[in-house]
CSV table of C-alpha atoms in Angstrom, one decimal:
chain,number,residue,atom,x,y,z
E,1,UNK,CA,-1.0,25.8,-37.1
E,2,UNK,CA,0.5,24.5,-34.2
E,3,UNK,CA,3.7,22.2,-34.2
E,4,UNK,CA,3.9,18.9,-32.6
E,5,UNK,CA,6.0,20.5,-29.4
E,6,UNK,CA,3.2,23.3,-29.2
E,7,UNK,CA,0.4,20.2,-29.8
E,8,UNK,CA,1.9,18.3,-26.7
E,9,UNK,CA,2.6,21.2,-24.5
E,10,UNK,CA,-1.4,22.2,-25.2
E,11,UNK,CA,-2.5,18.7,-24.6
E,12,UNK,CA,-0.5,18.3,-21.1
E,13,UNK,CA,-2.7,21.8,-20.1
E,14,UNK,CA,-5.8,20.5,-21.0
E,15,UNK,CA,-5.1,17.5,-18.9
E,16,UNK,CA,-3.9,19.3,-15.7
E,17,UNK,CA,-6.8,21.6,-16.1
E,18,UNK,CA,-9.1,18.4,-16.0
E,19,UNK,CA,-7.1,17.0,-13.1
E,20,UNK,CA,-8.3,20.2,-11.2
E,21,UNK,CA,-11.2,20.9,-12.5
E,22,UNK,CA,-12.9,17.3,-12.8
E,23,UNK,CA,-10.8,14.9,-10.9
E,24,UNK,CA,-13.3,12.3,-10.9
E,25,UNK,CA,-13.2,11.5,-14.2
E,26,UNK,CA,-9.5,10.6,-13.7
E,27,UNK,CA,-10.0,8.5,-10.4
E,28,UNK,CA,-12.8,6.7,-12.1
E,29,UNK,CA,-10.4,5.5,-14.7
E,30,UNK,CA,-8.2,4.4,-12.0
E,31,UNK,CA,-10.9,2.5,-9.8
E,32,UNK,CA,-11.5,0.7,-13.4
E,33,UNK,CA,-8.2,-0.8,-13.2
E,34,UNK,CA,-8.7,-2.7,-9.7
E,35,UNK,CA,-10.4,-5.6,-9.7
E,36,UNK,CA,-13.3,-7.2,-7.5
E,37,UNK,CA,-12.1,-7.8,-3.9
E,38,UNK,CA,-9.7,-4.2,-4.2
E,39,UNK,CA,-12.9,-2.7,-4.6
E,40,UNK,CA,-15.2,-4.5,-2.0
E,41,UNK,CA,-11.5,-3.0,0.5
E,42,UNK,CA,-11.7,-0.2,-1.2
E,43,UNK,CA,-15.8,0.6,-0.7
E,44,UNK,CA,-15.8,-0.7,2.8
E,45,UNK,CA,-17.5,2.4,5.2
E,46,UNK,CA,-14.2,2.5,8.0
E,47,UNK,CA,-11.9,5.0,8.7
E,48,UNK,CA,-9.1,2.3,9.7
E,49,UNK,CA,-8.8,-0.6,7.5
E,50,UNK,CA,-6.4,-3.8,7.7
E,51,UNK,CA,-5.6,-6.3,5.0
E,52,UNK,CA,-3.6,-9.6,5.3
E,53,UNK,CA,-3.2,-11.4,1.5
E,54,UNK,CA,-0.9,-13.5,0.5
E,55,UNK,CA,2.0,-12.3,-1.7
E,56,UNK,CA,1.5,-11.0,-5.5
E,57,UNK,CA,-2.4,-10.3,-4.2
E,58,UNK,CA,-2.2,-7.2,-5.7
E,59,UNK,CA,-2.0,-5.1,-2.6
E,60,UNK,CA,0.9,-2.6,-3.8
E,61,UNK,CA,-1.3,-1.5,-7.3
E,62,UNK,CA,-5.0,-1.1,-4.8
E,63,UNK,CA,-2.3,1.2,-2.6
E,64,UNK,CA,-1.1,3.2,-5.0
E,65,UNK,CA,-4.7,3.9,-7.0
E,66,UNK,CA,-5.4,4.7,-3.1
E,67,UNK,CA,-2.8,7.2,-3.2
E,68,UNK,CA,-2.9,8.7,-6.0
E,69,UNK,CA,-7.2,9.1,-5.5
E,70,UNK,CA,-6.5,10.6,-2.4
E,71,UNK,CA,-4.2,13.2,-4.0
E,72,UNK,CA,-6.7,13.8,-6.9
E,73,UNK,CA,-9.7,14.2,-5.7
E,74,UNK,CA,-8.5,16.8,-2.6
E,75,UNK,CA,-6.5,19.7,-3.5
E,76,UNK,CA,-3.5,20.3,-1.2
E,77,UNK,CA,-3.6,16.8,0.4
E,78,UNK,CA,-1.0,15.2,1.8
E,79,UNK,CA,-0.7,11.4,1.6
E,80,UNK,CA,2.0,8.9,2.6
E,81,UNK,CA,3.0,5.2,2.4
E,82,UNK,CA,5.2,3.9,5.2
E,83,UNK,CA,7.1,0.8,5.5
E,84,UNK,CA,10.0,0.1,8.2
E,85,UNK,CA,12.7,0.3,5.3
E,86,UNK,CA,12.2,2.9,3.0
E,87,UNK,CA,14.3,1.4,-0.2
E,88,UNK,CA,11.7,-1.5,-0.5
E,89,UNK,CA,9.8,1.4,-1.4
E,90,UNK,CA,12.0,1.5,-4.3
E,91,UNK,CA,11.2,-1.4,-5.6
E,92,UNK,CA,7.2,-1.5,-4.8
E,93,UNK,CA,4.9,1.4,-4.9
E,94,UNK,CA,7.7,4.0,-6.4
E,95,UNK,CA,7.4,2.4,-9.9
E,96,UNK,CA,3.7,2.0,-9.2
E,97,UNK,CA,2.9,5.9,-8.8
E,98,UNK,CA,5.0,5.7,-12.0
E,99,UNK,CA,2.9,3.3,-13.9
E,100,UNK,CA,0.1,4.9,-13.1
E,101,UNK,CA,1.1,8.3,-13.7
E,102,UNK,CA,2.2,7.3,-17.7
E,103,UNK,CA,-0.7,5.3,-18.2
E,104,UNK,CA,-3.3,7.8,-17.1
E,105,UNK,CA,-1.4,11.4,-18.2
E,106,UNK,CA,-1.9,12.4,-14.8
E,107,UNK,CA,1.6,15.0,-15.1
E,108,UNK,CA,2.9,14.2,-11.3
E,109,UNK,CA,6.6,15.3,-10.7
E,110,UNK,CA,8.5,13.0,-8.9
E,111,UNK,CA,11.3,14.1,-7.0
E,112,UNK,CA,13.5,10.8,-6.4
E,113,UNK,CA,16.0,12.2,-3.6
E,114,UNK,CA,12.6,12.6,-1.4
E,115,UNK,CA,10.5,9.9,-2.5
E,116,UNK,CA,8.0,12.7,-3.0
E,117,UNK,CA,4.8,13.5,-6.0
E,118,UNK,CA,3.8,16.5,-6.1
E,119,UNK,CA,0.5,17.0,-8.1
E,120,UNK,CA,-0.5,20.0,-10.1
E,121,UNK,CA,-3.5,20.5,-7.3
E,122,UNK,CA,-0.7,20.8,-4.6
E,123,UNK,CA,-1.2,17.8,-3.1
E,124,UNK,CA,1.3,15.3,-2.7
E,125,UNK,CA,2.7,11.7,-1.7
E,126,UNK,CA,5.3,10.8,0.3
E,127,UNK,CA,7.0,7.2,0.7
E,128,UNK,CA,8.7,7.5,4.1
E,129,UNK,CA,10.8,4.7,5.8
E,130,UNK,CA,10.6,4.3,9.8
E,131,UNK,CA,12.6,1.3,11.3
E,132,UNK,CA,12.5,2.4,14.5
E,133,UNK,CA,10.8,4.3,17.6
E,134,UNK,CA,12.8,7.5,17.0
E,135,UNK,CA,10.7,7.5,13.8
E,136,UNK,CA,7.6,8.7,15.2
E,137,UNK,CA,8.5,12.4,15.7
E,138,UNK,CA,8.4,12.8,11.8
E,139,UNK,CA,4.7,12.5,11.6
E,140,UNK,CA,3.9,14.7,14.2
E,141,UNK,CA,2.7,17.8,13.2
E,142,UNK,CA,1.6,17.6,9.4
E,143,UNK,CA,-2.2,16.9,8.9
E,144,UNK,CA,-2.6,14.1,6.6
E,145,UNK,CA,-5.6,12.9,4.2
E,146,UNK,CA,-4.4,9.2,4.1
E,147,UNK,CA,-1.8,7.5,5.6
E,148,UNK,CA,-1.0,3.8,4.0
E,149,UNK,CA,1.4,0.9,6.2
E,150,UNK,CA,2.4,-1.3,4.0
E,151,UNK,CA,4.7,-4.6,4.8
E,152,UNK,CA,2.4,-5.2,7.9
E,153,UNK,CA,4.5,-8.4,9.0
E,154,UNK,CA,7.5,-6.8,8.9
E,155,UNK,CA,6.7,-4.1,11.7
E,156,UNK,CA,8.3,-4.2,15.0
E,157,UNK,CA,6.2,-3.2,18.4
E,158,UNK,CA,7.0,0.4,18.3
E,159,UNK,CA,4.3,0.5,15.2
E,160,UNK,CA,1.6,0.8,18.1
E,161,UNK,CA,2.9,4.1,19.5
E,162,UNK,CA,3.7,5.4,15.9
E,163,UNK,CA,-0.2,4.8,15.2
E,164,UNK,CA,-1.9,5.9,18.4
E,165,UNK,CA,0.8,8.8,18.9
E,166,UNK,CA,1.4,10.5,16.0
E,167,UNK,CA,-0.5,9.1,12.7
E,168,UNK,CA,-4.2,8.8,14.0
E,169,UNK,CA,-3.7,12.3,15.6
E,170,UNK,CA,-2.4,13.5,12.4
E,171,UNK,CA,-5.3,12.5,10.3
E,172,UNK,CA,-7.8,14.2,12.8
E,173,UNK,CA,-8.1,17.7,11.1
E,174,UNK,CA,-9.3,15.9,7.7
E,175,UNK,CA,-10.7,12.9,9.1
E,176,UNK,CA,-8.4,10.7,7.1
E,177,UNK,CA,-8.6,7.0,6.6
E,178,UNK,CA,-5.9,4.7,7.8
E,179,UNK,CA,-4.9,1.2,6.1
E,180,UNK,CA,-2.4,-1.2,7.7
E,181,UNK,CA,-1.7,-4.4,4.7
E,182,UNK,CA,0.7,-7.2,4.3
E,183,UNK,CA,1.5,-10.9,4.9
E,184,UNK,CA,1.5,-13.0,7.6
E,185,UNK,CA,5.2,-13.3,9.1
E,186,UNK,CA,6.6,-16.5,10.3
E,187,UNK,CA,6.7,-15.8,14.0
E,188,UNK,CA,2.9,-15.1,14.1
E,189,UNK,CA,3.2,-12.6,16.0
E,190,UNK,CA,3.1,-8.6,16.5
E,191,UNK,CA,0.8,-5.8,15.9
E,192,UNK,CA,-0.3,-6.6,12.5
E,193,UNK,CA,-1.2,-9.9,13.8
E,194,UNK,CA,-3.3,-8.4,16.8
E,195,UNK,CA,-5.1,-6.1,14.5
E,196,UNK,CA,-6.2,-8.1,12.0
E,197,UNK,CA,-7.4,-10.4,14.4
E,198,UNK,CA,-9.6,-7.8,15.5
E,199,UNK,CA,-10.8,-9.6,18.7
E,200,UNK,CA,-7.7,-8.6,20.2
E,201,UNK,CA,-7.4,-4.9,18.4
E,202,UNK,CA,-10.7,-3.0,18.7
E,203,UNK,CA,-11.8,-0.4,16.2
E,204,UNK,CA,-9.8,-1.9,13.1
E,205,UNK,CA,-12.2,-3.1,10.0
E,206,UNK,CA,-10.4,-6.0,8.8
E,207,UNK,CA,-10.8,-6.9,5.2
E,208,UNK,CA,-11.4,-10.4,3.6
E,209,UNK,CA,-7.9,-11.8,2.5
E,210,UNK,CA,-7.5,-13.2,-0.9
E,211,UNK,CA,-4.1,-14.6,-2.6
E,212,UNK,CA,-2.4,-14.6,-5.9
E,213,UNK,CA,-4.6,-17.1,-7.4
E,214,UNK,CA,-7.5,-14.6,-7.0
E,215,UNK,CA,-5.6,-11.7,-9.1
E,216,UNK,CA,-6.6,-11.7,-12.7
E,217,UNK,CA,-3.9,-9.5,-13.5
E,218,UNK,CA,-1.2,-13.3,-12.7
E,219,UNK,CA,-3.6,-15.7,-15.4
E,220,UNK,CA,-0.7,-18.5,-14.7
E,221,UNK,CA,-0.2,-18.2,-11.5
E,222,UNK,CA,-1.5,-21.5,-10.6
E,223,UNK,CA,0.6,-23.1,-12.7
E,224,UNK,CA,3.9,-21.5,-11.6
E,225,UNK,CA,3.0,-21.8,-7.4
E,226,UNK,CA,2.7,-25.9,-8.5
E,227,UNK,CA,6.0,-25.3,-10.0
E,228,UNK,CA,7.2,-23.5,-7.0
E,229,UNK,CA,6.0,-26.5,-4.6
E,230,UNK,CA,7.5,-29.3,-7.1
E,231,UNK,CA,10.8,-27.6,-6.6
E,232,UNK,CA,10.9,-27.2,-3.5
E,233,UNK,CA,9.5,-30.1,-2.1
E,234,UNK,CA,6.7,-28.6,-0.5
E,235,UNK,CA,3.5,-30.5,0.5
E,236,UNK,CA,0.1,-28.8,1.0
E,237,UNK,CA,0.7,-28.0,4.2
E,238,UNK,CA,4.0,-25.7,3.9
E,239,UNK,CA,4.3,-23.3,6.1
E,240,UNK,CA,5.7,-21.2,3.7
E,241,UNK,CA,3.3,-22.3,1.4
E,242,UNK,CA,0.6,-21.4,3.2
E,243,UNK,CA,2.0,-18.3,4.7
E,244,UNK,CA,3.7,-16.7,1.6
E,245,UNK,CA,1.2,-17.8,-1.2
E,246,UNK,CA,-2.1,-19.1,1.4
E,247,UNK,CA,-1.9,-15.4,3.4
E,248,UNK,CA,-2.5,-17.6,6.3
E,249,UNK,CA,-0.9,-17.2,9.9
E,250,UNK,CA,1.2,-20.4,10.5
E,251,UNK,CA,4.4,-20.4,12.4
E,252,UNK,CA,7.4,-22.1,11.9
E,253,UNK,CA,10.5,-21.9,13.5
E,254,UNK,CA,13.4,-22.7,11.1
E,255,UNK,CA,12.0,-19.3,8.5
E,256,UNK,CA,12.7,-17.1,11.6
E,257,UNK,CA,15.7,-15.0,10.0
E,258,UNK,CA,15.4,-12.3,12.9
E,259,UNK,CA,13.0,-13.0,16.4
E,260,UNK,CA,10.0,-10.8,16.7
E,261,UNK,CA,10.9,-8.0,19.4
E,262,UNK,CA,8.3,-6.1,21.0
E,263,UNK,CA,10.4,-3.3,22.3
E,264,UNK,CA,11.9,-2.6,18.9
């Protein structure tokens, strides 16, 4: 008769062993948590993807079930998320991987000095930060199965040479996939913006945007953006309104905190 410690330390093996053996039984019950339009992203037949939603859209969960997929279903993959400041990361798809790893048993280790999971396949995920064109060297080298940049908006021009340089090389050997998501930024400008205008960048699938109101996972989210505009004053045509909670590319001067620099 084995003890509850014994039980649990039995049930964790059988889990693993499924995570290895039948991994799509796990990233099934992960697609099942994403909801219409993250699949219609997810399904679409393109090796480079681009996404521009409004905030709360639910682009940081679709990422991390992207992730963690990615890690599942190919033994020894490597996978990474990249934004230009690596302790938003903190804050964003860290506790996601989390989330999901307690809600679906999945038995990740996460090693929080690295911002690394390692998986019991041998893949893993990394969360890697990159504010500048010095950054680029890091991803030369490794062969990658998916590489995610988030916080499209906040990129500055160097982003361009850190794709075409070192991550689209990188996922040559397994003919990864490449997304590039986030929200519009106030100067309207930069490589996220040329992209997901795709007459300008060729080669990019852009996906339909959507905004908070469309995520069923924020039922009052109406309600509180009205809230939001009635205490601030705004009118339907905000900028920030429309920018922040519209996902829509409209400029305005006075939210400019830092000017858009193309050599940076």
């Amino acid at each position: 008769m084995l003890n509850a410690y014994e039980r649990a330390v039995l049930q964790k093996a059988m889990e693993r062993r499924l995570l290895i053996q039948e991994p799509h039984a796990i990233t099934d019950k992960l697609r099942a948590g994403l909801f219409d339009r993250q699949i219609q992203f997810l399904d679409a037949p393109a090796k480079k993807k681009a996404l521009c939603c409004s905030r709360r859209a639910g682009k940081t969960h679709m990422g991390a079930t992207q992730l963690v997929t990615s890690a599942l279903e190919t033994p020894n993959a490597l996978n990474a998320c990249i934004v230009p400041i690596r302790t938003v990361l903190l804050h964003t798809v860290w506790p996601e991987l989390k989330r999901l790893n307690q809600l679906h048993n999945l038995g990740i280790e996460f090693k929080e000095t690295t911002l690394t999971a390692h998986y019991s396949n041998g893949s893993k995920t990394l969360l890697v930060g990159a504010d500048d064109i010095a950054q680029v060297d890091k991803f030369r080298g490794p062969k990658y199965n998916f590489i995610w940049l988030d916080e499209g908006g906040t990129w500055g021009g160097y982003v361009r040479e850190l794709m075409s340089e070192a991550i689209e090389p990188a996922l040559m050997d397994q003919n990864g996939d490449l997304w590039f998501t986030g929200t519009p930024n106030a100067a309207c400008v930069g490589e996220f913006h040329d992209v997901v205008h795709s007459k300008i960048r060729k080669g990019w699938f852009v996906g339909e945007p959507w905004t908070l109101l469309e995520n069923p996972h924020l039922p009052h989210a109406k309600a509180w953006l009205e809230q939001k505009k009635q205490d601030n004053g705004w009118d339907d045509d905000n900028p920030i309104l429309l920018r922040e909670y519209g996902g829509r590319w409209v400029r305005s001067e006075d939210s400019l905190i830092f000017r858009y620099l193309p050599t940076r």
